[in-house]
Amino acid sequence: MITQAIMDGLINGGIIGLGAIGVTLTYSILRFANFGHGELLSWGAYVALSLSAALGAMLPSLSTPIGPFSFGWSVPIALIGSMVLTALLALTVDWLLFGRLRRSGSAIIILVMASFGAALALRNLLEFIFTSKPAYFTNALQISKPLFGGMRATPDQLLVLGLAFITVVLVHLLLTRTPAGRAMRAVSENAQLASLTGIDVRNVIRLVWVLGAALAAVAGVMSGLLVQIRPTMGLDLLLPLFAASILGGIGSVPGAMLAGLIVGLAEALTIQVIGAEWRAAVAFVILVAVLLLRPNGLFGKATA
Amino acid sequence: MSSEILKLQGLVSGYQPDLPIIQGVDLSVSEGEFLVLLGPNGAGKSTLVKTIAGLVPVHSGRVYLAGADLTDVPTHRKMRQGLGFVPQTENIFATMTIRENLQLAAQILPKARRAARIDAMLAMFPDLASRQTTRSGALSGGQRQMLACARTLIVEPQILILDEPSAGLSPKMVSEVFEQLVRINASGVTTILVEQNVKAGLQIASRGVILVEGRVAHDAPADGLLGDPVVSELYLGGHKKEEVTA
Ligand SMILES: Nc1ncnc2c1ncn2[C@@H]1O[C@H](COP(=O)(O)OP(=O)(O)OP(=O)(O)O)[C@@H](O)[C@H]1O
Ligand SMILES: [Mg+2]
């Protein structure tokens, strides 16, 4: 059963990793911990759910499951729409709230508190629109198939794991190989020097919101596909997201994904070995341990 | 040589709205000039050049670059309009390699010109060419200043402003950096150098401006200031302060 816990941990860890990339990027560029990031996952999932339902209603053929998976083409199409709309939501919140606070030179703690407020508002709005009843992309049941070493996984789960891996590679390439990525790293190291290098810092901030929110939408949809969609799904993932982004080292994309997998594995093994009621404590313990023992994380740049 | 490239008109600026540090500076800099900006600690030299670069709020007055009013233009656009600024500290991206620093700076150029400009900088600073994949945080103080200059010159600015590039360098490195600056200026780039060491500054520059308490106290040809008994008594008295870059 340990091998099965490892499989479950990897799958959940992939979702945590995707969300943690968004946290780590916004943290390194905007320099505050955005406690509203989890809500972007929830909104991503609900927006995709609505789009997928609408698509299915208009073109029923889009709801027919694709191959071995539990969902039809309406879900991947809705995912892309949701990435765009969730990015717009993040830009709107930044424009209404964080951007104003930045311009007035507010202290970091004000931004953090504002993100708590934004999270609360966004979450309650979801509950108001969709109620707190769990929702699902499909009602189709999936049978998990045996893999090697006694592990079992559903096709959906394997797809999520593969997609998470591909997404990380793409984001990593974007950051290290493209002008936009270089500009993001420059702003993260020294925003003033970046502007002296001709970089429009405001554009980079927008790009970070778009990227972070789009990844959050992907993670939210994945979580919705494998578990369920609830207004509090993002809140429940918040602690694991922060544990992973800090363990991975703020600013490091591969670090966030690897740490996400570690947090996911630790959670799954805890459930297996100690008991399910301890799951929520795992991320917290990791978070505290990293802050005490290795505040720069596994891949963080040491701050002199 | 005579056309005006930078003009400051009644410039008042400072970090807080009610606390002007620069208290009314008028200055006209001609194309190709090598101007050294001198003055005691806290006189406002850094504040003045940072104001020109758009990093310190202007309270009143104007900044013109080649006739265009750039007072309210944000920093990144000033850099795209021919102004190059090398700050006193943290003037390179330490987590990036030498090559990445140059690629980043070249990014605002048209794609077709980027590679050629990177090569031109590597030819100009051979020390950097041999260490392109080195993380620039690992460079020595002198190499850092070279990289900071290369980062700025890569886009061929009309005017290059440097804030104390000699701070914290060994005398040998200082003369190397200064030689490089003289060469850059000779290639037609108007140069403004902020410098603590009055004598060394006046020896390489064509014109000296002495700032005291946010105002221009002296503005004269460099050799004139070098021989001026008042200036030498005030500023060449030997109480040179050593500064260390962070
Ligand atoms: N970031 C800042 N915020 C507020 N005040 C500042 C800031 N930087 C400098 N000052 C103040 O502005 C005044 C001028 O400082 P500035 O750094 O421009 O002097 P300087 O001539 O460059 O001195 P130095 O030779 O030591 O570099 C000083 O009184 C200083 O305390
Ligand atoms: Mg200074």
Coordinates of C-alpha atoms and ligand atoms in Angstrom, one line a residue:
Chain A
M1 CA 0.0 0.0 0.0
I2 CA 3.0 2.3 0.4
T3 CA 3.5 2.3 -3.3
Q4 CA -0.1 3.4 -3.8
A5 CA 0.5 6.2 -1.3
I6 CA 3.4 7.3 -3.4
M7 CA 1.3 7.4 -6.5
D8 CA -1.4 9.4 -4.8
G9 CA 1.1 11.7 -3.3
L10 CA 2.8 12.4 -6.6
I11 CA -0.6 13.2 -8.3
N12 CA -1.7 15.6 -5.5
G13 CA 1.9 16.9 -5.4
G14 CA 1.7 17.8 -9.1
I15 CA -1.3 20.0 -8.4
I16 CA 0.3 21.6 -5.4
G17 CA 3.4 22.2 -7.4
L18 CA 1.5 24.0 -10.2
G19 CA -0.2 26.3 -7.7
A20 CA 3.0 26.9 -5.8
I21 CA 4.7 28.2 -9.0
G22 CA 2.1 31.0 -9.1
V23 CA 2.8 31.8 -5.4
T24 CA 6.5 31.8 -5.8
L25 CA 6.4 34.0 -8.9
T26 CA 4.1 36.6 -7.4
Y27 CA 6.1 36.5 -4.2
S28 CA 9.4 37.1 -5.9
I29 CA 8.2 39.9 -8.2
L30 CA 5.6 41.7 -6.1
R31 CA 7.4 40.9 -2.8
F32 CA 4.4 39.9 -0.8
A33 CA 2.7 36.7 0.2
N34 CA -0.6 36.6 -1.7
F35 CA -3.0 34.7 0.5
G36 CA -5.6 35.1 -2.2
H37 CA -3.8 32.8 -4.5
G38 CA -5.8 29.8 -3.5
E39 CA -9.0 31.6 -4.5
L40 CA -7.6 31.8 -8.1
L41 CA -7.5 28.0 -8.1
S42 CA -11.2 27.9 -7.0
W43 CA -12.3 30.5 -9.4
G44 CA -10.3 28.7 -12.2
A45 CA -12.2 25.5 -11.4
Y46 CA -15.7 27.1 -11.2
V47 CA -15.1 29.2 -14.4
A48 CA -14.1 26.1 -16.2
L49 CA -17.1 24.2 -14.8
S50 CA -19.5 26.9 -16.0
L51 CA -17.9 27.1 -19.5
S52 CA -17.8 23.3 -19.8
A53 CA -21.5 23.0 -18.8
A54 CA -22.4 25.7 -21.3
L55 CA -20.4 24.1 -24.1
G56 CA -22.0 20.7 -23.2
A57 CA -25.5 22.2 -23.4
M58 CA -24.8 23.8 -26.8
L59 CA -23.0 20.9 -28.3
P60 CA -23.8 17.7 -26.5
S61 CA -21.2 15.8 -28.5
L62 CA -18.5 17.8 -26.6
S63 CA -19.5 15.9 -23.4
T64 CA -18.8 12.5 -24.8
P65 CA -15.7 11.2 -23.0
I66 CA -12.4 11.3 -24.9
G67 CA -10.8 7.9 -25.1
P68 CA -10.0 6.5 -21.6
F69 CA -10.7 9.7 -19.8
S70 CA -13.8 10.7 -17.8
F71 CA -14.5 13.9 -19.6
G72 CA -15.2 15.2 -23.1
W73 CA -13.7 18.0 -25.2
S74 CA -15.7 20.5 -23.4
V75 CA -13.3 20.3 -20.4
P76 CA -10.0 21.1 -22.2
I77 CA -11.7 23.9 -24.1
A78 CA -13.2 25.2 -21.0
L79 CA -9.8 25.0 -19.3
I80 CA -8.3 27.3 -21.9
G81 CA -11.2 29.7 -21.5
S82 CA -10.8 29.6 -17.8
M83 CA -7.0 30.3 -17.9
V84 CA -7.8 33.5 -19.8
L85 CA -10.7 34.6 -17.6
T86 CA -8.9 33.7 -14.3
A87 CA -5.9 35.8 -15.6
L88 CA -8.4 38.7 -16.2
L89 CA -9.7 38.3 -12.7
A90 CA -6.2 38.5 -11.2
L91 CA -5.5 41.6 -13.3
T92 CA -8.7 43.2 -12.2
V93 CA -7.9 42.5 -8.5
D94 CA -4.4 44.0 -9.0
W95 CA -5.9 47.0 -10.7
L96 CA -8.5 47.6 -8.1
L97 CA -6.5 46.7 -5.0
F98 CA -2.8 45.8 -5.1
G99 CA -1.8 48.3 -7.8
R100 CA -3.3 51.2 -5.8
L101 CA -1.5 50.1 -2.6
R102 CA 1.8 49.7 -4.5
R103 CA 1.5 53.2 -6.0
S104 CA 0.7 54.7 -2.6
G105 CA 3.9 53.0 -1.2
S106 CA 2.1 50.8 1.2
A107 CA 4.0 48.5 3.5
I108 CA 4.2 44.8 2.7
I109 CA 2.0 43.9 5.6
I110 CA -0.8 46.1 4.2
L111 CA -0.6 44.2 0.9
V112 CA -0.7 40.9 2.8
M113 CA -3.7 41.9 4.8
A114 CA -5.4 43.2 1.6
S115 CA -4.8 39.8 0.1
F116 CA -6.6 38.2 3.1
G117 CA -9.5 40.5 2.4
A118 CA -9.5 39.8 -1.3
A119 CA -9.5 36.1 -0.6
L120 CA -12.5 36.3 1.7
A121 CA -14.4 38.4 -0.8
L122 CA -13.6 36.1 -3.7
R123 CA -14.4 33.0 -1.8
N124 CA -17.7 34.3 -0.5
L125 CA -18.7 35.4 -3.9
L126 CA -18.1 31.9 -5.2
E127 CA -20.2 30.5 -2.4
F128 CA -22.9 33.0 -3.2
I129 CA -23.0 32.2 -6.9
F130 CA -22.5 28.4 -6.8
T131 CA -23.5 27.5 -3.2
S132 CA -21.2 25.4 -1.1
K133 CA -22.4 22.1 -2.5
P134 CA -19.6 20.1 -4.2
A135 CA -19.7 20.0 -8.0
Y136 CA -18.1 17.7 -10.6
F137 CA -17.0 18.1 -14.2
T138 CA -18.5 14.7 -15.0
N139 CA -20.5 12.0 -13.3
A140 CA -18.6 9.2 -15.1
L141 CA -16.9 6.8 -12.8
Q142 CA -13.4 5.8 -13.5
I143 CA -11.8 2.5 -12.7
S144 CA -8.1 2.7 -11.7
K145 CA -5.9 0.5 -13.8
P146 CA -3.0 -1.4 -12.4
L147 CA 0.5 0.0 -13.2
F148 CA 3.8 -1.5 -12.1
G149 CA 4.7 -2.4 -8.5
G150 CA 1.1 -2.8 -7.4
M151 CA 0.3 0.9 -8.1
R152 CA -3.0 1.8 -9.5
A153 CA -4.1 5.1 -11.2
T154 CA -7.0 6.3 -13.3
P155 CA -6.2 7.6 -16.8
D156 CA -7.3 11.1 -15.5
Q157 CA -4.7 10.9 -12.7
L158 CA -2.0 10.0 -15.1
L159 CA -3.0 12.8 -17.4
V160 CA -2.8 15.3 -14.6
L161 CA 0.6 14.1 -13.6
G162 CA 1.9 14.3 -17.2
L163 CA 0.3 17.7 -17.8
A164 CA 1.8 19.1 -14.6
F165 CA 5.2 17.9 -15.6
I166 CA 4.9 19.4 -19.1
T167 CA 3.6 22.7 -17.7
V168 CA 6.6 23.0 -15.4
V169 CA 9.1 22.4 -18.2
L170 CA 7.3 25.0 -20.4
V171 CA 7.3 27.6 -17.6
H172 CA 10.9 26.9 -16.8
L173 CA 11.9 27.4 -20.4
L174 CA 9.8 30.6 -20.6
L175 CA 11.7 32.0 -17.6
T176 CA 15.2 31.0 -18.6
R177 CA 15.2 31.2 -22.4
T178 CA 12.9 34.1 -23.4
P179 CA 13.2 37.9 -23.2
A180 CA 10.0 38.0 -21.1
G181 CA 11.4 35.5 -18.7
R182 CA 14.7 37.3 -18.4
A183 CA 12.8 40.5 -17.7
M184 CA 10.8 38.7 -14.9
R185 CA 14.0 37.5 -13.3
A186 CA 15.5 40.9 -13.6
V187 CA 12.5 42.6 -11.8
S188 CA 12.6 39.9 -9.2
E189 CA 16.2 40.7 -8.4
N190 CA 16.1 44.4 -8.6
A191 CA 13.1 46.3 -10.0
Q192 CA 14.9 49.7 -10.1
L193 CA 17.8 48.3 -12.0
A194 CA 15.4 46.6 -14.3
S195 CA 13.8 49.9 -15.2
L196 CA 17.2 51.4 -15.8
T197 CA 17.7 48.6 -18.3
G198 CA 14.6 49.8 -20.2
I199 CA 12.2 47.2 -18.8
D200 CA 8.7 48.4 -18.1
V201 CA 8.2 46.9 -14.6
R202 CA 4.4 47.3 -14.8
N203 CA 4.3 45.1 -17.8
V204 CA 6.3 42.4 -16.0
I205 CA 3.9 42.6 -13.0
R206 CA 0.9 42.1 -15.4
L207 CA 2.7 39.1 -17.0
V208 CA 3.3 37.6 -13.6
W209 CA -0.4 37.8 -12.6
V210 CA -1.4 36.3 -16.0
L211 CA 1.0 33.5 -15.6
G212 CA 0.3 32.8 -12.0
A213 CA -3.5 32.9 -12.5
A214 CA -3.4 30.7 -15.6
L215 CA -1.4 28.1 -13.7
A216 CA -3.8 28.4 -10.8
A217 CA -6.7 27.7 -13.2
V218 CA -4.9 24.6 -14.5
A219 CA -4.3 23.4 -10.9
G220 CA -7.9 24.2 -9.9
V221 CA -9.3 22.3 -12.9
M222 CA -7.0 19.3 -12.2
S223 CA -8.1 19.2 -8.6
G224 CA -11.7 19.5 -9.6
L225 CA -11.3 16.7 -12.0
L226 CA -9.7 14.3 -9.6
V227 CA -11.5 15.3 -6.4
Q228 CA -14.3 17.8 -6.5
I229 CA -15.1 21.5 -6.9
R230 CA -15.9 23.4 -3.8
P231 CA -15.6 27.1 -2.9
T232 CA -13.1 26.2 -0.2
M233 CA -10.9 24.0 -2.4
G234 CA -8.3 26.8 -2.8
L235 CA -8.3 27.7 0.9
D236 CA -7.7 24.1 1.7
L237 CA -4.7 24.1 -0.6
L238 CA -3.3 27.3 0.6
L239 CA -1.0 26.0 3.3
P240 CA 0.5 23.2 1.0
L241 CA 1.0 25.9 -1.7
F242 CA 3.0 28.1 0.7
A243 CA 4.9 25.2 2.2
A244 CA 5.9 24.1 -1.3
S245 CA 6.9 27.6 -2.6
I246 CA 9.0 28.2 0.5
L247 CA 10.5 24.7 0.5
G248 CA 11.3 25.1 -3.2
G249 CA 13.0 28.5 -2.6
I250 CA 11.1 31.7 -3.5
G251 CA 11.5 32.4 -7.2
S252 CA 12.4 28.9 -8.3
V253 CA 10.0 27.2 -10.7
P254 CA 11.6 23.7 -10.7
G255 CA 12.0 24.1 -6.9
A256 CA 8.3 24.8 -6.5
M257 CA 7.3 21.8 -8.5
L258 CA 9.8 19.5 -6.7
A259 CA 8.7 20.8 -3.3
G260 CA 5.1 20.4 -4.4
L261 CA 5.7 16.7 -5.0
I262 CA 7.5 16.4 -1.7
V263 CA 4.6 18.0 0.2
G264 CA 2.1 15.8 -1.7
L265 CA 4.2 12.7 -0.9
A266 CA 4.5 13.6 2.7
E267 CA 0.8 14.1 3.0
A268 CA 0.0 10.8 1.4
L269 CA 2.5 8.9 3.5
T270 CA 1.2 10.6 6.6
I271 CA -2.3 9.5 5.8
Q272 CA -1.0 6.0 5.2
V273 CA 1.3 5.6 8.2
I274 CA -0.2 7.9 10.9
G275 CA -3.8 8.6 9.9
A276 CA -5.9 10.9 7.7
E277 CA -6.6 13.3 10.4
W278 CA -3.0 14.4 10.5
R279 CA -2.9 15.4 6.8
A280 CA -3.6 19.1 7.4
A281 CA -0.6 19.2 9.8
V282 CA 1.9 18.0 7.3
A283 CA 2.2 21.2 5.3
F284 CA 2.4 23.2 8.4
V285 CA 5.2 21.1 9.9
I286 CA 7.1 21.4 6.6
L287 CA 6.6 25.1 6.5
V288 CA 7.8 25.7 10.0
A289 CA 10.8 23.3 9.6
V290 CA 11.9 25.0 6.4
L291 CA 11.6 28.5 7.9
L292 CA 13.7 27.3 10.9
L293 CA 16.3 25.2 9.2
R294 CA 16.6 26.4 5.6
P295 CA 14.8 29.7 5.1
N296 CA 16.0 30.1 1.5
G297 CA 14.5 26.7 0.6
L298 CA 16.0 24.0 -1.5
F299 CA 16.8 26.1 -4.5
G300 CA 16.5 29.6 -3.2
K301 CA 19.1 32.2 -3.8
A302 CA 20.9 33.0 -0.6
T303 CA 20.2 36.6 0.2
A304 CA 23.5 38.2 1.3
Chain B
M1 CA 30.7 69.8 -29.9
S2 CA 28.5 72.7 -29.1
S3 CA 25.0 71.3 -29.4
E4 CA 23.2 70.9 -26.1
I5 CA 22.4 67.3 -25.1
L6 CA 21.2 67.6 -21.5
K7 CA 19.6 70.6 -19.9
L8 CA 18.4 71.0 -16.3
Q9 CA 16.2 74.0 -15.6
G10 CA 15.5 75.1 -12.0
L11 CA 15.5 71.5 -10.9
V12 CA 14.2 70.9 -7.4
S13 CA 13.8 67.3 -6.3
G14 CA 13.9 65.0 -3.2
Y15 CA 12.7 61.8 -1.8
Q16 CA 9.9 63.4 0.2
P17 CA 7.5 66.1 -1.1
D18 CA 8.4 68.6 1.6
L19 CA 12.1 67.9 1.8
P20 CA 13.9 69.1 -1.3
I21 CA 17.5 67.8 -1.6
I22 CA 18.3 69.3 -4.9
Q23 CA 17.4 73.0 -4.5
G24 CA 17.3 74.6 -7.9
V25 CA 20.0 73.3 -10.3
D26 CA 20.5 74.8 -13.7
L27 CA 22.9 72.9 -15.9
S28 CA 23.6 72.7 -19.6
V29 CA 25.7 69.9 -21.0
S30 CA 27.1 69.9 -24.6
E31 CA 27.4 66.9 -26.8
G32 CA 30.7 65.0 -26.2
E33 CA 31.5 66.8 -23.0
F34 CA 33.1 64.9 -20.1
L35 CA 31.7 66.4 -16.9
V36 CA 32.7 65.4 -13.5
L37 CA 30.2 66.1 -10.7
L38 CA 32.0 66.7 -7.4
G39 CA 31.0 67.7 -3.9
P40 CA 31.2 66.7 -0.2
N41 CA 29.3 63.7 1.2
G42 CA 25.6 64.3 1.3
A43 CA 25.8 67.2 -1.1
G44 CA 23.2 65.6 -3.3
K45 CA 25.3 64.3 -6.2
S46 CA 23.6 60.9 -6.2
T47 CA 20.2 62.5 -5.8
L48 CA 20.8 64.8 -8.8
V49 CA 21.8 62.0 -11.2
K50 CA 19.0 59.8 -9.9
T51 CA 16.6 62.6 -10.5
I52 CA 17.9 62.9 -14.1
A53 CA 17.3 59.1 -14.5
G54 CA 13.7 59.4 -13.1
L55 CA 14.4 57.6 -9.8
V56 CA 13.7 60.6 -7.5
P57 CA 10.5 62.7 -7.8
V58 CA 10.9 66.1 -9.4
H59 CA 9.3 68.8 -7.3
S60 CA 9.7 71.6 -9.9
G61 CA 11.9 72.4 -12.8
R62 CA 12.6 70.5 -16.0
V63 CA 14.9 67.9 -17.5
Y64 CA 15.6 68.0 -21.3
L65 CA 17.4 65.4 -23.2
A66 CA 18.4 66.5 -26.8
G67 CA 15.7 69.1 -26.6
A68 CA 12.9 66.8 -25.5
D69 CA 11.2 67.3 -22.2
L70 CA 11.8 64.1 -20.3
T71 CA 10.8 65.3 -16.8
D72 CA 7.8 63.2 -16.4
V73 CA 8.8 60.3 -18.6
P74 CA 9.2 57.0 -16.6
T75 CA 12.7 55.6 -16.1
H76 CA 12.4 52.7 -18.6
R77 CA 11.4 55.1 -21.4
K78 CA 14.2 57.5 -20.6
M79 CA 16.6 54.6 -21.0
R80 CA 15.1 53.9 -24.4
Q81 CA 15.6 57.5 -25.4
G82 CA 19.3 57.6 -25.1
L83 CA 20.0 58.1 -21.4
G84 CA 22.4 55.6 -19.8
F85 CA 22.7 55.5 -16.0
V86 CA 25.0 53.3 -13.9
P87 CA 24.0 53.5 -10.3
Q88 CA 26.5 53.6 -7.5
T89 CA 25.6 50.2 -6.0
E90 CA 23.7 47.1 -7.2
N91 CA 24.3 48.0 -10.8
I92 CA 24.4 44.5 -12.2
F93 CA 22.1 41.5 -11.9
A94 CA 24.2 39.4 -9.6
T95 CA 22.1 36.2 -10.0
M96 CA 22.5 36.3 -13.8
T97 CA 25.6 35.4 -15.8
I98 CA 27.6 38.0 -17.6
R99 CA 26.0 37.0 -20.9
E100 CA 22.5 37.1 -19.5
N101 CA 23.1 40.6 -18.2
L102 CA 24.1 41.7 -21.7
Q103 CA 21.2 39.8 -23.3
L104 CA 18.8 41.5 -21.0
A105 CA 20.2 44.9 -21.7
A106 CA 20.1 44.3 -25.5
Q107 CA 16.5 43.2 -25.3
I108 CA 15.2 46.7 -26.1
L109 CA 17.1 46.8 -29.3
P110 CA 15.7 45.5 -32.6
K111 CA 16.2 41.8 -32.8
A112 CA 18.6 42.0 -35.7
R113 CA 21.0 44.2 -33.9
R114 CA 21.2 42.4 -30.5
A115 CA 23.9 39.8 -31.3
A116 CA 26.2 42.4 -32.9
R117 CA 25.9 44.8 -29.9
I118 CA 26.6 42.0 -27.5
D119 CA 29.7 41.1 -29.5
A120 CA 30.7 44.8 -29.6
M121 CA 30.6 45.0 -25.8
L122 CA 32.6 41.8 -25.4
A123 CA 35.2 43.2 -27.7
M124 CA 35.3 46.5 -25.8
F125 CA 35.6 44.7 -22.4
P126 CA 37.8 41.6 -23.1
D127 CA 37.8 40.7 -19.4
L128 CA 34.1 39.9 -19.7
A129 CA 34.4 38.0 -23.0
S130 CA 36.4 35.2 -21.4
R131 CA 33.9 34.7 -18.5
Q132 CA 30.5 34.9 -20.2
T133 CA 28.9 32.1 -18.3
T134 CA 30.2 33.3 -14.9
R135 CA 27.5 34.4 -12.5
S136 CA 28.1 38.1 -12.2
G137 CA 27.8 38.1 -8.5
A138 CA 31.1 36.3 -8.4
L139 CA 33.0 39.1 -10.2
S140 CA 35.5 41.4 -8.6
G141 CA 34.6 45.1 -8.0
G142 CA 36.4 46.3 -11.1
Q143 CA 34.8 43.6 -13.4
R144 CA 31.4 44.5 -12.0
Q145 CA 31.9 48.1 -13.0
M146 CA 33.0 47.0 -16.4
L147 CA 29.8 44.9 -16.7
A148 CA 27.7 47.7 -15.5
C149 CA 29.2 50.0 -18.1
A150 CA 28.7 47.4 -20.8
R151 CA 25.1 46.8 -19.8
T152 CA 24.4 50.5 -20.2
L153 CA 26.5 51.1 -23.4
I154 CA 25.1 48.2 -25.3
V155 CA 22.1 50.3 -26.4
E156 CA 24.4 53.1 -27.5
P157 CA 23.1 55.9 -25.2
Q158 CA 23.8 59.5 -26.2
I159 CA 24.8 60.3 -22.7
L160 CA 26.3 58.1 -20.0
I161 CA 25.9 59.0 -16.3
L162 CA 28.0 57.1 -13.7
D163 CA 27.6 57.4 -10.0
E164 CA 31.0 56.8 -8.3
P165 CA 32.2 53.9 -10.4
S166 CA 35.5 54.1 -8.5
A167 CA 34.0 53.5 -5.1
G168 CA 35.6 50.6 -3.3
L169 CA 38.1 49.8 -6.1
S170 CA 41.8 49.5 -5.8
P171 CA 43.9 52.4 -7.2
K172 CA 45.0 50.1 -10.1
M173 CA 41.4 49.2 -10.9
V174 CA 40.3 52.8 -10.6
S175 CA 42.8 53.9 -13.3
E176 CA 41.7 51.0 -15.5
V177 CA 38.0 52.1 -15.2
F178 CA 38.9 55.7 -15.8
E179 CA 40.9 54.8 -18.9
Q180 CA 37.9 53.0 -20.2
L181 CA 35.7 56.0 -19.5
V182 CA 38.1 58.3 -21.4
R183 CA 37.9 55.9 -24.3
I184 CA 34.1 55.8 -24.2
N185 CA 33.9 59.6 -24.1
A186 CA 36.4 59.8 -26.9
S187 CA 34.1 57.7 -29.0
G188 CA 31.5 60.4 -28.8
V189 CA 29.4 59.5 -25.7
T190 CA 28.7 62.5 -23.5
T191 CA 29.8 61.5 -20.0
I192 CA 28.8 62.6 -16.6
L193 CA 30.9 61.1 -13.8
V194 CA 30.1 61.5 -10.1
E195 CA 33.4 61.2 -8.2
Q196 CA 34.7 61.6 -4.6
N197 CA 38.3 62.0 -5.5
V198 CA 38.4 65.6 -6.8
K199 CA 41.9 65.5 -8.2
A200 CA 41.4 62.3 -10.1
G201 CA 38.0 63.4 -11.4
L202 CA 39.3 66.8 -12.6
Q203 CA 42.2 65.2 -14.3
I204 CA 40.2 63.0 -16.7
A205 CA 37.2 65.4 -17.2
S206 CA 36.9 68.5 -19.4
R207 CA 34.6 70.3 -17.0
G208 CA 34.0 70.2 -13.3
V209 CA 30.7 71.0 -11.5
I210 CA 30.8 71.2 -7.7
L211 CA 27.6 70.6 -5.8
V212 CA 27.2 71.9 -2.3
E213 CA 24.0 71.4 -0.3
G214 CA 21.9 70.7 -3.4
R215 CA 23.2 73.7 -5.4
V216 CA 25.9 74.3 -8.0
A217 CA 28.7 76.1 -6.2
H218 CA 31.3 76.0 -9.0
D219 CA 31.0 75.2 -12.7
A220 CA 34.2 75.6 -14.7
P221 CA 36.7 73.9 -17.0
A222 CA 38.4 71.1 -15.2
D223 CA 42.0 72.5 -15.5
G224 CA 40.8 75.8 -14.1
L225 CA 39.3 74.2 -11.0
L226 CA 42.4 72.1 -10.5
G227 CA 44.5 75.2 -10.2
D228 CA 41.9 77.2 -8.2
P229 CA 43.2 77.9 -4.7
V230 CA 39.7 78.1 -3.2
V231 CA 38.7 74.7 -4.6
S232 CA 41.9 73.1 -3.6
E233 CA 41.6 74.4 -0.1
L234 CA 38.0 73.3 0.2
Y235 CA 38.1 70.0 -1.5
L236 CA 41.7 68.9 -2.0
G237 CA 42.5 69.1 1.7
G238 CA 43.1 65.4 1.8
H239 CA 40.2 64.3 3.9
K240 CA 39.1 61.8 1.3
K241 CA 36.5 59.3 2.6
E242 CA 36.8 55.7 1.7
E243 CA 33.6 54.1 0.6
V244 CA 32.8 50.4 0.3
T245 CA 30.2 49.1 -2.1
A246 CA 27.5 46.9 -0.6
Ligands
LIG1 N1 16.7 57.1 -0.4 C1 16.8 58.2 0.4 N2 15.7 58.6 1.1 C2 15.7 59.8 1.8 N3 16.8 60.6 1.8 C3 17.9 60.2 1.1 C4 17.9 59.0 0.4 N4 19.2 58.9 -0.2 C5 19.8 60.0 0.2 N5 19.1 60.8 1.0 C6 19.5 62.1 1.6 O1 19.8 63.0 0.5 C7 20.9 63.8 0.8 C8 21.9 63.8 -0.3 O2 22.3 62.4 -0.5 P1 23.1 61.9 -1.7 O3 23.2 60.5 -1.6 O4 22.5 62.5 -3.0 O5 24.5 62.6 -1.5 P2 25.9 62.4 -2.3 O6 26.4 63.7 -2.7 O7 25.7 61.4 -3.4 O8 26.8 61.8 -1.2 P3 27.9 60.7 -1.2 O9 29.2 61.4 -1.6 O10 28.0 60.2 0.2 O11 27.5 59.6 -2.2 C9 21.5 63.3 2.1 O12 21.1 64.2 3.1 C10 20.8 62.0 2.3 O13 20.6 61.7 3.7
MG2 MG 26.4 59.4 -3.7

